[in-house]
Backbone as a ProteinNet text record, in pm:
[ID]
protein_1_A
[PRIMARY]
MTPRAAVVIVNYGASAILEPNAATVQPPGDGFVVVVDCFSSTDERARIDVACRRHGWVPVLLERNAGFGGGTNAGAALALERGAEVVVALNPDATIDRESLAQLVQAAADDRLALVSPTILDGGGGVWFGGSDLYLDDGSIAGARRRAERAGRPRHEWATGACFAMSAELWSRVGGFDEEYFLYWEDVDLSRRVLDLGGSLRTLPVTAVHDEGQTHLDAVRGRAKSETYYYFNIRNRLLYAAKHGDAETVRRWSRATLRVSWLILMQGGRAQLRSIRPWRALARGIRDGRRALAGAPAKGRG
[TERTIARY]
2362.1	2430.4	2363.5	2442	2388.4	2320.2	2194.3	2126	2189.9	2190.3	2247.9	2146.5	2187.9	2096.3	2146.5	2053.2	2084.1	2013.9	2089.4	2033.4	2014.4	1890.7	1856.8	1831	1906.3	1894.7	1867.1	1762.2	1722.2	1767.5	1831.6	1880.9	1808.5	1778.8	1732.8	1792	1907.7	1971	2021.9	2051.2	2089.9	2218.9	2310.9	2434	2515.3	2511.6	2588	2537.4	2410.9	2353.2	2369.1	2341.9	2345.3	2482.5	2588.9	2719.4	2766.8	2767.3	2814.6	2726.1	2595.7	2507.2	2527.2	2526.8	2538.9	2675.9	2776.5	2911.1	2918.1	2821.2	2819.4	2745.3	2677	2594.6	2683	2670.4	2750.9	2659.3	2617.1	2532	2605.2	2533.8	2598.8	2645.4	2744.3	2791.8	2838.6	2791.9	2829.6	2722.9	2652.3	2551.2	2613.4	2530.8	2579.9	2479.8	2528.4	2446.4	2417.5	2292.1	2249.5	2207	2267.1	2228.6	2158.2	2034.2	1954.2	1952.1	2001.2	1999	1888.2	1785.5	1682.1	1738.1	1751.1	1825.9	1771.1	1863.1	1826.5	1914.5	2041.8	2131.8	2254.8	2326.3	2448.4	2553.3	2567.7	2665.6	2633.1	2506.4	2466.7	2491.5	2461.6	2487	2635.4	2721.2	2865.8	2907.1	2848	2882.8	2842.5	2725.3	2680.2	2769.9	2808.7	2896.5	3029.2	3085.6	3211.8	3194.5	3086.2	3061.9	3046.8	2976.9	2958.4	3091.9	3176.1	3308.2	3393.7	3384.3	3465.2	3430.1	3300.5	3255.7	3219.7	3223.2	3187.6	3038.4	2959.2	2814.4	2775.6	2665.1	2613.7	2521.1	2552.3	2468.5	2354.3	2241.8	2130.5	2101	2131.8	2125.3	2005	1899.1	1775.3	1780	1713.5	1712.4	1598.3	1522.6	1410.5	1395.2	1313.1	1278.6	1160.7	1187.6	1083.9	1009.9	1044.3	982.4	1044.4	1003.9	1062.2	1027.8	901.6	861	924.9	922.7	981.3	1131.2	1198.6	1341.3	1374.7	1299.9	1323.6	1297.1	1191.3	1161.5	1276.9	1334.1	1444.7	1566	1595.3	1706.9	1683.1	1561.1	1528.8	1536.1	1493.7	1499.6	1644.3	1735.7	1876.9	1928.9	1887.1	1931.5	1890.4	1768.1	1721.3	1796.8	1828.3	1908.4	2045.4	2098.5	2231.1	2225	2109.8	2098.6	2062.2	2010.3	1970.9	1855.9	1867.4	1760.9	1671.4	1723	1647.9	1671.3	1564.1	1572	1549.5	1641.4	1629.6	1617.3	1512.3	1497.5	1543.8	1620.2	1673.1	1673.9	1619.2	1621.1	1763.8	1791.9	1926.7	1963.1	1864.4	1892.5	1875.5	1890.5	1876.6	2001.3	2025.9	2136.4	2088.1	2159.1	2131	2263.6	2286.1	2413.8	2422.2	2543.1	2569.6	2488.2	2484.8	2414.8	2263.7	2209.6	2065.6	2027.9	2111	2085.3	2090.1	2187.6	2198.9	2076	2025.2	1905.8	1783.1	1773.9	1662.4	1662.7	1780.2	1793.8	1759.9	1813	1787.9	1640	1574.8	1432.4	1349.3	1383.2	1309.9	1334	1455.5	1486	1415.4	1406.2	1342.8	1191.3	1132.6	986.3	961.1	949.3	952.1	824.9	722.9	602.1	588	697.4	693.3	765.4	706.1	774	828.8	959.4	1024.8	1085.6	1056.7	1104.2	1177.3	1268.3	1322.7	1236.2	1257.9	1209.1	1301.2	1242.6	1322.9	1324	1443.9	1462.1	1490.5	1463.2	1500.4	1640.7	1688.4	1824.3	1848.2	1742.2	1755.7	1737.1	1712.3	1695.6	1552.3	1456.9	1316.1	1266.6	1152	1095.9	1029.9	1086.1	1030.4	921.9	943.5	842.2	851.5	740.7	732.6	605.5	560.7	433.3	331	243.3	140.9	18.1	-93.7	-222.3	-292.8	-359	-449.5	-591.4	-666.2	-802.3	-898.8	-973.3	-1053.4	-1184.1	-1222.3	-1347.5	-1333.2	-1208.8	-1194.6	-1063.6	-976.4	-850.8	-746.6	-756.6	-654.3	-549.5	-433.5	-321.5	-276.6	-241.2	-188.3	-91.7	4.1	102.1	39.5	109.1	56.9	32.4	106.3	90.8	-44.8	-117.4	-247.5	-364.5	-336.9	-445.1	-548.2	-504.8	-598.5	-706.2	-665.8	-764.1	-852.2	-813.7	-893	-949.2	-961.9	-1007.7	-1144.4	-1159.4	-1286.3	-1298.7	-1209	-1215.2	-1145	-1202.3	-1138.4	-1008.5	-904.7	-774.4	-694.3	-593.5	-489.8	-356	-267.9	-131.2	-56.7	45.8	134.3	275.2	372.2	513.8	577.1	657.5	719.6	820.4	833.9	932.8	1072.9	1090.7	1222.2	1326.9	1284.4	1376	1293.3	1308	1240	1311.7	1280.7	1337.4	1226.9	1239.2	1151.2	1225	1180.8	1243.7	1222.1	1311.4	1295.3	1163.3	1124.8	999	880.2	876.8	764.2	766.5	885.3	894.1	838	872.6	825	674.7	626.9	483.4	398.7	445.5	366.4	384.2	494.3	516.5	583.5	646.7	713.5	615.5	665.4	580.9	491.6	375.3	287.5	338.2	390.3	457	360.7	231.6	134.9	133.5	177.4	180.2	293.3	403	521	594.7	531.5	587.9	476.6	506.1	416.2	296.8	259.3	151.9	186.8	300.5	335.9	368.6	415.8	444.4	317	218.6	88.5	25.8	32.9	-21.9	52	185.8	264.7	229.8	217.9	183.4	48.2	-46.7	-179.9	-173.1	-95.5	-87.4	-12.9	83.7	147.5	44.6	-36.9	-140.2	-243.9	-280.3	-378	-327.9	-195.3	-135.9	-128	-166.1	-152.5	-21.2	54.4	179.7	158.2	268.4	260.7	357.3	334	422.9	485.2	618.2	687.6	783.2	789.3	886.2	981.4	1109.9	1210.2	1258.9	1313.1	1369.9	1511.9	1525.1	1650.7	1616.5	1717.5	1688.9	1763.8	1702	1765.9	1745.3	1816.6	1804	1766.4	1657.8	1613.9	1624.8	1732.3	1756.3	1692.8	1560.8	1484.1	1530.9	1592.6	1640.5	1745.4	1810.4	1910.9	1848.9	1727.3	1662	1540.8	1492.6	1372.8	1399	1492.3	1528.4	1410.5	1323.9	1210.1	1119.4	1101.4	1015.4	1073.9	1204.5	1268.6	1252.4	1256.2	1245.7	1100.4	1006.8	867.9	802.4	868	808.1	745.3	693.9	617.6	699.7	631.8	689.4	675.6	728.4	728	589.3	568.7	444.9	427.7	538.3	533.8	480.2	526.7	480.7	329.2	279.4	135.8	56.7	99.7	24.8	8.2	120.1	110.4	42	57.1	-15.4	-165.6	-208	-350.4	-405.7	-334	-378.9	-379.3	-271.7	-256.1	-346.1	-393.9	-495.6	-618.1	-660.8	-777.5	-745	-621.4	-579.7	-585.2	-540.4	-547.3	-692.9	-781.7	-923.2	-976.9	-937	-982.3	-931.8	-811.5	-751.5	-798.7	-829.4	-853.9	-990.4	-1063.2	-1185.7	-1308.8	-1407.9	-1538.2	-1613.8	-1734.9	-1809.7	-1835	-1864.6	-1892.7	-1765.7	-1653.8	-1527.1	-1494.1	-1512.4	-1486.1	-1574	-1700.2	-1790.6	-1745.6	-1710	-1667.1	-1538.8	-1441.6	-1315	-1333.4	-1420.2	-1444.3	-1505.9	-1602.9	-1666.9	-1567.8	-1469.1	-1371.7	-1251.5	-1251.1	-1131.8	-1084.2	-1172.1	-1130	-1072.2	-1138.6	-1091.3	-955.4	-940.2	-814.4	-703	-736	-635.8	-586	-676.4	-635.9	-538.7	-561.7	-470.4	-332.1	-329	-201.3	-130.9	-206	-148.7	-94.4	-164	-126.1	-3.2	50.4	177.3	288.5	269.7	368.3	339.6	234.7	204.8	127.5	82.2	-3.8	73.3	198.2	273.4	285.4	291.3	304.8	184.4	71.4	-50.6	-48.9	53.5	68.5	122.8	171.1	222.9	115.5	125.5	30	58.2	181	221.6	136.1	112.3	30.2	-112.2	-167	-302.5	-308.7	-205.8	-199.7	-188.3	-104.5	-91.2	-222.3	-292.6	-422.2	-521.4	-533	-629.2	-594.1	-466.5	-425	-437.7	-402.1	-409.3	-552.2	-645.4	-786.6	-839.7	-807.2	-853.4	-806.3	-677.9	-624.3	-662.8	-681.6	-730.9	-872.6	-955.5	-1093.5	-1098.5	-1004.9	-994.6	-960.5	-873.3	-839.8	-961	-1042.8	-1164.6	-1259.9	-1272.7	-1363.6	-1314.2	-1183.2	-1127.6	-1103.6	-1112.4	-1084.3	-1194	-1292.5	-1402.9	-1352.9	-1425.2	-1388.9	-1384.5	-1292.9	-1267.3	-1349.6	-1435.8	-1518.1	-1448.6	-1338.6	-1265.5	-1270.2	-1301.2	-1314.6	-1189.4
1320.2	1430.6	1563.1	1664.1	1796	1857.1	1897.9	1958.6	2091.6	2120.5	2246.7	2358.1	2460.3	2569	2701	2786.1	2923.4	3018.2	3109.6	3213	3338	3382.5	3494.9	3618.7	3724.7	3849.2	3962	4038.9	4146.6	4280.3	4359.9	4491.6	4602.1	4708.5	4833	4948.5	4995.3	5110.2	5084.8	4958.7	4926.4	4846	4870.3	4790.6	4803	4919.4	4938.1	4847.1	4807.7	4715.5	4572.4	4551.9	4416.9	4352.4	4424.9	4359.6	4300.5	4374.7	4312.8	4198.3	4206.4	4097.5	3974.5	3995	3882	3815.7	3892.3	3835.4	3728	3725.9	3624.5	3498.2	3503.3	3390.5	3282.6	3161.4	3049.5	2933.5	2928.9	2817.5	2684.8	2578.6	2448.9	2389.1	2303	2231.1	2324.2	2296.9	2381.4	2484.9	2528.5	2632.3	2766.4	2862.5	2992.3	3101.2	3224.3	3342.1	3417.1	3451.4	3531.8	3668.1	3774.5	3910.1	3974.5	4012.1	4077.3	4226.4	4305.5	4450.4	4510	4563.7	4641	4781.7	4823.4	4945.9	5066.2	5134.8	5258.3	5374.8	5347.2	5451	5384.7	5458.6	5406.1	5375.8	5462.9	5441.9	5316.8	5297.8	5180.2	5053.1	5057.6	4941.9	4904.8	5006.2	4981.7	4919.7	4967.7	4911.6	4764.4	4732	4593	4506.1	4556.8	4481.4	4449.7	4549.2	4528.2	4428	4439.9	4348.8	4205.1	4185.6	4050.7	3989.6	4070.4	4021.3	3988.5	4072.6	4053.9	3925.1	3894.3	3781.5	3657.2	3666.6	3551.8	3527.6	3631.8	3619.4	3623.5	3560.7	3561.5	3682.3	3777.1	3896.6	3877.8	3937.5	3953.9	4102.7	4168.1	4313.5	4355.1	4395.9	4435.1	4582	4616	4754.8	4836	4777.3	4848.6	4796.9	4865.4	4817.4	4722.5	4594.3	4493.2	4461.8	4531.1	4500.8	4377.4	4350	4235.7	4104.3	4086.2	3961.3	3942	4047.3	4037.9	4014.3	4080.8	4061.6	3920	3869.1	3732.5	3631.7	3653.8	3564.5	3560.8	3678	3682.9	3607.6	3624.9	3553.5	3403.8	3363.5	3221.1	3155.9	3228.4	3173.8	3139.7	3230.4	3203.4	3089.7	3087.9	2982.1	2844.9	2832.4	2704.1	2665.5	2764.1	2736.7	2681.1	2724.6	2680.6	2556.2	2493.1	2364.8	2368	2479.4	2484.1	2387.5	2311.7	2220.6	2282.2	2385.1	2458.1	2607	2685.5	2831.5	2888.5	2973.8	3042.6	3191.9	3254.3	3399.6	3463	3572.3	3639.6	3789.8	3864.8	4010.6	4064.6	4179.4	4236.4	4282	4305.2	4344.9	4228.1	4105.7	3985.9	3899.8	3821.1	3726.2	3593.7	3487.7	3356	3281.7	3217.1	3150.1	3022.3	2972.1	2859.8	2736.1	2698.8	2577.1	2590.6	2707.2	2728.5	2722.7	2782.3	2779.1	2636.2	2559.9	2420.9	2340	2362.2	2290	2332.5	2461.1	2511.4	2447.3	2443.8	2386.5	2237.8	2164.9	2021.3	1991	2068.5	2046.4	2069.4	2173.1	2199.8	2090.3	2036.3	1928.2	1798.7	1773.2	1650.3	1654.7	1772.3	1788.9	1884.2	1829	1910.7	1992.7	1973.3	2054.7	2150.1	2173.8	2261.9	2392.4	2501.6	2630.3	2635.7	2640.4	2623.6	2755.5	2792.8	2919.9	2897.7	2988.3	2991.6	3083	3080.3	3188.9	3307.8	3425.2	3541.6	3640.8	3674.5	3768.6	3907.7	4009.7	4145.6	4175.4	4296.1	4331.8	4330.1	4338.3	4335.8	4199	4097.4	3961.8	3920.1	4012.6	3976.4	3903.5	3837.6	3765.3	3865	3875.2	3961.4	3887.3	3758.6	3677.9	3534.4	3488.6	3351.6	3284.6	3325.2	3278.3	3389	3392.5	3496.3	3442.5	3509.1	3464.9	3578.2	3541.3	3630.8	3591.4	3684.9	3656.6	3683.7	3578.8	3582.3	3657.7	3693.9	3766.8	3915.4	3970.4	4113.2	4149.6	4051	4080.9	4146.3	4129.1	4180.6	4072.8	4115.8	4025.5	4039.9	3927.6	3930.4	3815.2	3832.9	3729	3607.7	3493.9	3368.5	3375.9	3460.3	3468.2	3527.9	3585.3	3645.8	3554.4	3428.3	3338.2	3317.9	3313.9	3287.7	3395.6	3522.2	3629.7	3640	3570.7	3571.3	3432.8	3352.4	3214.5	3209.8	3113.9	3094.9	3168.8	3261.1	3335.5	3257.9	3255.2	3180.9	3248.8	3167.3	3224	3132.5	3189.9	3116.2	3158.5	3062.5	3097.1	3150.9	3229.8	3271.7	3287.5	3280.1	3287.8	3408.4	3481.4	3602	3571	3665.4	3653.5	3694.4	3739.2	3786.6	3676.8	3553.4	3439.4	3311.5	3236.3	3107.7	3024.4	2894.9	2803.5	2715.4	2680.8	2580.6	2508.5	2387.2	2308.2	2372.2	2340.7	2388.1	2338.5	2217	2160.4	2245.7	2280.1	2359.6	2499.2	2559.6	2693.5	2694	2593.3	2585.6	2560.2	2472.7	2441.7	2561.5	2635.6	2748.7	2871.9	2874.4	2985.1	3105.7	3087.2	3200.5	3304.2	3425.6	3533.8	3590.1	3638	3713.1	3856.6	3899.6	4029.7	4147.3	4121.5	4231.5	4301.9	4232.9	4296	4398.7	4378.3	4464.3	4464.8	4512.2	4509.7	4476.3	4390.8	4355.7	4273.8	4177.6	4082.1	3976.8	3992.4	3886.5	3757.5	3768.2	3648.4	3586.8	3670.9	3619	3538.8	3595.4	3530.8	3400.9	3403.8	3284	3173.5	3207.7	3108.3	3045.1	3126.1	3075.3	2977	3009.8	2923	2793.2	2797.8	2674.3	2584.6	2640.4	2563.1	2511.3	2591.2	2548.8	2430.4	2419.9	2306.9	2180.1	2190.7	2077	2075.8	2186.6	2198.2	2243.1	2270.8	2309	2422.8	2490.6	2593.7	2539.1	2532	2476.1	2579.1	2584.9	2669.9	2581.2	2592.9	2511.1	2580.8	2503.9	2563.7	2615.8	2697	2765.5	2912.8	2998.4	3141.5	3213.1	3320.4	3420.8	3553.8	3655	3788.5	3886.5	3957.5	4062	4195	4265.1	4391.8	4503.4	4514.9	4611.3	4753.5	4778.4	4912.8	4962.5	4871	4913.6	4990.8	4954.1	5018.2	5100.8	5082.9	5155.2	5221.9	5315.3	5380.6	5452.2	5510.2	5581.5	5489.4	5366.4	5271.9	5238	5220.9	5188.1	5301.9	5423.6	5539.8	5577.5	5496.2	5521.8	5622.2	5656.4	5749.5	5672.3	5744.2	5684.3	5588.8	5486	5405.5	5484.2	5429.2	5503.5	5508	5608.2	5617.7	5494.1	5441.9	5320.1	5202.9	5189.9	5081.5	5088.6	5205.5	5219.9	5193.2	5253.8	5241.1	5095	5019.8	4884.4	4790	4811	4725.8	4747.7	4870.4	4900.8	4853.5	4884.8	4844.5	4693	4626.6	4484.9	4394.7	4443.7	4369.3	4346	4449.9	4436.6	4362	4375	4296.5	4147.7	4112.5	3973.1	3925.1	4007.5	3970.2	3944.4	4029	4011	3880	3839.9	3719.4	3591.2	3597.6	3475.1	3467.5	3575.7	3574.8	3543.5	3478.9	3466	3597.1	3603.5	3729.7	3781.5	3692.5	3735.6	3786.7	3719.2	3765.4	3904.8	3927.7	4059.8	4165.2	4134.5	4231.4	4262.3	4159.7	4180.9	4262.6	4226.6	4298.2	4442.2	4461.7	4598	4684.2	4626.5	4701.8	4735.8	4650.1	4670.3	4753.1	4804.1	4868.3	4986.7	5076.7	5194.8	5156.5	5064.6	5024.2	4956	4859	4785	4875	4962.7	5055.2	5150.2	5192.2	5279.3	5206.5	5077.8	5000.5	4992.5	4977.9	4976.2	5110.7	5217.5	5351.1	5379.1	5331.4	5362.6	5285.1	5197.7	5134.3	5238.6	5354.3	5460.5	5563.8	5544.6	5637.9	5760.5	5840.7	5955	6078.7	6089.1	6210	6228.5	6118.7	6125.6	6192.1	6193.1	6240.2	6389.7	6459	6600.8	6620.9	6512.7	6516.7	6471.3	6516.1	6473.4	6333.1	6283	6157.1	6037.1	6012.7	5895.2	5906.9	6028.5	6048.1	6022.5	6067.3	6045.2	5895.8	5825	5681	5608.9	5652.6	5594.4	5610	5732	5759.1	5682.4	5683.8	5616.7	5465.1	5412.7	5269	5217.7	5288.3	5247.9	5262.4	5371.3	5392.7	5280.5	5249.9	5150.7	5009	4985.1	4854.7	4830.7	4932.8	4918.4	4902.3	4963.6	4940.9	4795.5	4737.8	4596	4508.5	4542.4	4466.8	4476.3	4595.7	4614.3	4544.6	4536.5	4482.8	4333.7	4270.3	4127.7	4060.9	3996.6	3932.6	3828.5	3814.4	3714.6	3576.3	3493.5	3363.6	3250.9	3280.8	3174.8	3089.2	3137.5	3064.4	3146.5	3084.8	3155.7	3157.6
123.9	55.4	91.3	115.4	148.3	25.9	38.7	-76.2	-113.8	-243.2	-289.4	-268.5	-197.2	-162.1	-217.4	-253.5	-293.2	-198.1	-140.4	-53.7	-138.8	-153.3	-240.1	-154.1	-180.8	-105.4	-204.4	-180.2	-271.3	-214.5	-298.3	-257.8	-333.3	-261.1	-323.9	-243.9	-288.8	-224.4	-84.9	-50.9	86.9	91.6	-0.4	-4.9	123.7	188.6	312.1	423.6	417.4	514.5	466.3	338.2	282.9	296.5	259.3	250.9	384	494.8	619.6	668	641.8	682	594.5	463	370.5	381.4	421.5	434.4	543	634	740.1	698.1	583.9	539.6	477.4	528.5	479.6	440.3	313.3	270	285.1	320.8	339.2	206	214.4	96.8	-12.3	-134.2	-248.1	-279.2	-175.8	-193.9	-227.1	-261.7	-304.9	-270.7	-274.6	-244.1	-374.3	-395.2	-509.7	-457	-508.8	-470.9	-589.6	-568.7	-672.1	-644.2	-739	-722	-807.7	-739.9	-809.4	-828.6	-950	-980.1	-902.9	-834	-763.9	-807	-838.8	-887.5	-948.3	-1030.3	-1090.6	-985	-886.3	-780.3	-698.9	-668	-590.9	-671.7	-798.8	-883.8	-882.4	-888.5	-885.5	-752	-641.7	-510.3	-500.3	-552.1	-550.3	-637.8	-752.6	-841.7	-773.3	-706.3	-634.7	-521.2	-446.6	-334.3	-382.2	-493.6	-546.4	-588	-650.1	-690	-566.6	-465.9	-345.6	-272.3	-265.8	-183.6	-265	-396.2	-477.5	-487.8	-465.4	-479.1	-626.1	-659.4	-796	-811.1	-899.7	-912.3	-1012.3	-979.9	-1074.6	-1076.2	-1187.5	-1194.8	-1277.3	-1207.7	-1273.7	-1311.6	-1418.3	-1465.6	-1407.8	-1318.6	-1256.1	-1114.4	-1038.6	-905.8	-919.9	-908.4	-927.1	-797.3	-688.5	-561	-497.9	-374.4	-303.6	-372.3	-406.6	-470	-605.5	-688	-821	-815.7	-722.9	-707.5	-662.7	-565.6	-518.7	-630.1	-707	-818.6	-918.6	-949.2	-1044.3	-990.5	-861.6	-801.4	-795.8	-762.7	-755.2	-892.9	-997	-1132.7	-1170.7	-1140.4	-1169.2	-1082.7	-956.8	-866.2	-918.1	-966.3	-1017.5	-1143.6	-1227.9	-1347.8	-1310.6	-1195.9	-1152	-1062.5	-1059.1	-991.2	-845.4	-795.6	-654.9	-629.5	-521.7	-480.2	-373.6	-307.5	-205.1	-226.7	-219.8	-228.6	-89.6	-46.3	82.4	53.6	101.6	90.2	220.2	208.1	326.7	303.7	398.4	388.4	397.6	335.6	345.8	486.4	572.3	710.3	807.2	754.3	836.3	825.3	928.9	930.1	986.3	948.2	1003.6	1015.2	1126.9	1147.7	1064.1	1050.5	960.1	994.4	1121.8	1163	1144.7	1180.1	1162.5	1015.2	930.6	786.9	734.6	778.1	733.4	773.4	894.5	938.5	858.7	828.6	749.8	611.1	549.6	415	416.3	512.3	517.3	539.1	624.6	650.8	525.4	447.9	324.5	221	217.6	124.8	164.9	295.4	343.7	328.9	348.2	337	221.4	102.2	-18.8	-40.9	42.6	31.8	150.5	220	337.4	309.5	353.5	362.9	505.2	517.7	647.8	693.4	816.2	871.3	1002.8	1037.1	1172.7	1259.5	1388.7	1473	1446.7	1425.9	1389.2	1505.3	1548.2	1658.3	1604.9	1688	1650.2	1702.3	1674.6	1713.2	1862.1	1942.4	2087.5	2148.9	2065.3	2115.5	2139.9	2118.6	2132.1	2008.1	2019.6	1905.9	1810.5	1691.7	1586.8	1508.7	1485.3	1416.8	1467.3	1524.8	1571.2	1524.3	1406.4	1353.5	1357.9	1258.5	1253.8	1183.4	1207	1152.8	1080.3	972.9	901.3	939.9	996.1	1039.4	924.8	888.3	767.2	782.8	906.2	924.1	892.9	905.6	877.5	806.8	782.1	713.7	801.9	932.1	1022.3	1047.5	1093.6	1117.9	1262.3	1322.7	1459.7	1477.7	1568.5	1595.9	1660.7	1649.2	1702.8	1852.9	1923.7	2068.9	2109.4	2012.5	2044.3	2009.5	1980.8	1941.1	2050.9	2175.5	2284.3	2292.2	2275.4	2285.8	2161.6	2053.9	1930.6	1900.5	2001.7	1985	1917.3	1827.8	1759	1627.8	1601.1	1475.5	1364.3	1243.5	1133.8	1093	1066	1036.5	946.5	883.9	814	871.4	891.1	929.4	806.7	833.5	725.2	780.2	689.7	727.3	660.5	735.1	682.6	572.1	479.3	374	416.1	540.6	585.1	585.7	612.3	608.7	602.8	495.2	483.3	378.8	377.6	278.9	223	95.5	36.9	-74.6	-101.3	-205.8	-341.9	-434.6	-572.3	-629.1	-591.3	-640	-595.6	-466.7	-416.3	-476	-484.6	-543.2	-685.4	-762.5	-901.4	-906.5	-820.9	-822	-780.8	-679.5	-630.5	-719.1	-797.7	-890.4	-829.3	-711.6	-648.9	-598.9	-578.2	-527.8	-638.1	-599.3	-688.9	-691.5	-805.7	-814.8	-813.8	-821.2	-818.4	-682.6	-577.9	-445.9	-434.7	-503.9	-506.4	-372.3	-266	-130.7	-31.6	63.6	172.6	123.3	202.5	178.3	74	2.9	-91.2	-16.1	108	187.1	243.6	276.7	319.4	205.1	86.3	-33.2	-64.4	-58.9	-86.5	12.1	138.5	240.2	209.1	169.8	136.7	20.7	-82.1	-198.8	-168.2	-77	-31.1	36.6	124	191.9	93.8	-4.2	-104.7	-186.3	-201.4	-274.3	-189.3	-63.4	26.7	101.2	91.6	164.3	307.3	374.7	515.5	543.9	655.7	707.6	835.1	837.4	953.7	1011.6	1143.3	1211.1	1289.6	1259.8	1328.1	1455.6	1550.2	1672.7	1648.3	1543.5	1512.8	1495.2	1494.7	1490.3	1378.8	1331.7	1248	1319	1276.6	1336.6	1227.2	1249.4	1157.1	1230.1	1205.5	1275.3	1194.1	1209.1	1129.4	1152.2	1267.6	1297.4	1200	1126.6	1030.5	914.1	880.2	766.3	805.4	929	972.6	1107.5	1109.7	1235.4	1298.2	1215.5	1271.3	1350	1299.6	1370.2	1506.4	1511.5	1638.3	1737.5	1689.4	1777.3	1808.1	1761.9	1793.3	1701.4	1588.8	1495.4	1380.3	1283.6	1175.7	1092.1	1042	936.7	806.7	699.6	574.7	511.8	428.5	352.4	264.9	212.1	130.6	211.5	335.6	422.4	440.8	475.1	498.2	371.2	261.3	136	96	90.2	38.2	136.7	267.5	361.4	353.2	335.1	324.4	190.1	84.6	-49.8	-67.5	-21.7	-51.2	31.2	143.7	217.8	130	59.8	-26.8	-155.6	-203.7	-319.6	-285.7	-167.1	-123	-119.3	-67.9	-62.9	-202.8	-298	-435.5	-494.8	-457.4	-514.5	-446.4	-316.6	-241.7	-174	-167.2	-89.7	-171.5	-108.8	-172	-154.1	-207.6	-208.6	-67.8	25.9	162.9	230.6	206	262.2	210.9	83.2	25.8	92.3	114.2	178.3	320.4	396	535.3	540.8	458.9	459.4	413.6	316.5	267.3	376.6	451	559.3	669.9	690.1	797.5	754	631.6	577	659.7	695.9	771.6	906.9	974.8	1108.7	1100.7	1009.5	1000.4	946.3	852.2	798.5	906.7	994.4	1105	1197.3	1223.4	1306.4	1241.6	1110.8	1038.5	1055.4	1038.7	1048.6	1188.2	1288.5	1425.3	1473.1	1390.6	1426.3	1438.9	1376.2	1383.9	1491	1570	1678	1632	1727.1	1697	1651.5	1691.6	1656.2	1505.8	1433.5	1288.2	1220.6	1288.5	1225.5	1198.2	1249.1	1217.9	1076.1	1014.7	877.7	780.3	657.4	555.2	505.8	523.4	460.5	500.6	630.2	663.1	611.9	614.3	563.4	412.8	343.5	198.8	168.4	245.2	225.6	254.5	359.8	394.4	279.6	228.1	121.6	-5.8	-43.8	-166.5	-152.8	-36.7	-16.6	-24.7	40	33.8	-108.6	-174.1	-312.3	-404.8	-401.1	-494	-453.5	-325	-282.1	-330.1	-323.3	-370.9	-523.1	-592.6	-737	-766	-683.2	-700.3	-678.2	-578.6	-555.1	-673.1	-727.4	-839.7	-965.6	-981.6	-1105.2	-1105.3	-987.1	-979.2	-898.3	-962.3	-891	-793.2	-682.3	-582.2	-644.7	-598.8	-661.4	-603.6	-507.6	-451.9	-348.2	-290.8	-186.8	-58.4	51.2	176.7	258.1
[MASK]
++++++++++++++++++++++++++++++++++++++++++++++++++++++++++++++++++++++++++++++++++++++++++++++++++++++++++++++++++++++++++++++++++++++++++++++++++++++++++++++++++++++++++++++++++++++++++++++++++++++++++++++++++++++++++++++++++++++++++++++++++++++++++++++++++++++++++++++++++++++++++++++++++++++++++++++

């Protein structure tokens, strides 16, 4: 029997992107699509309401911006109430074809302790995500294709939140996303907690497409990413260390903060540095990340 799956898509002011992408999503069997709207404006809320009625999507209408993790958690909670056996998270600027989705769902149902991902392509057909690693010596991140040049360094694999599936059992056991991250690194954290439970991260030979250019035109054109992107990536790296690192890991990551934060900032190129925004994000991210370290003692896990 085909497992019942719910595809959860979180919206924040992006209905014009979400609707055409989500309209292509066809969950197998009697599966369904859940659209979570984190409130951004009255007009946007109305557009999401109309889209849900038009396509038969199940709406979850939040009165605040709960972030990606919080929004996904709210959608997954409703999905489980409606009998979903598999939860699929999908970005609003991502698509996955019917057959690939069906294989993803079946794999998660068959291996109930696995977080299952497709290979994710970008809008031009290149590999956007094919596996990634968190390096435990300094808290830097690099794609799986760079493992050879970083051989010997301690690492954990992680799977992106842009598109993945897991059984209802695993979702409930792991507790969904940690909402303290708000944006970015919540998928790194989720992957770690799946592994800590004795689960696994699997990548299937199927594809999804994450056309980041729909929502991040500046990144495609080689200009700066958003101040929000920089802030939360810099801050949440240290939040992760506070939650998962032993005392030595916290010390190493703290010492490497300026270097790794600079690498994050430079994803937007040097031209952006003429603006105050990246510098402000850098300063705020380091400040609030260090507050997280001070407020949450290391847990004794390396």
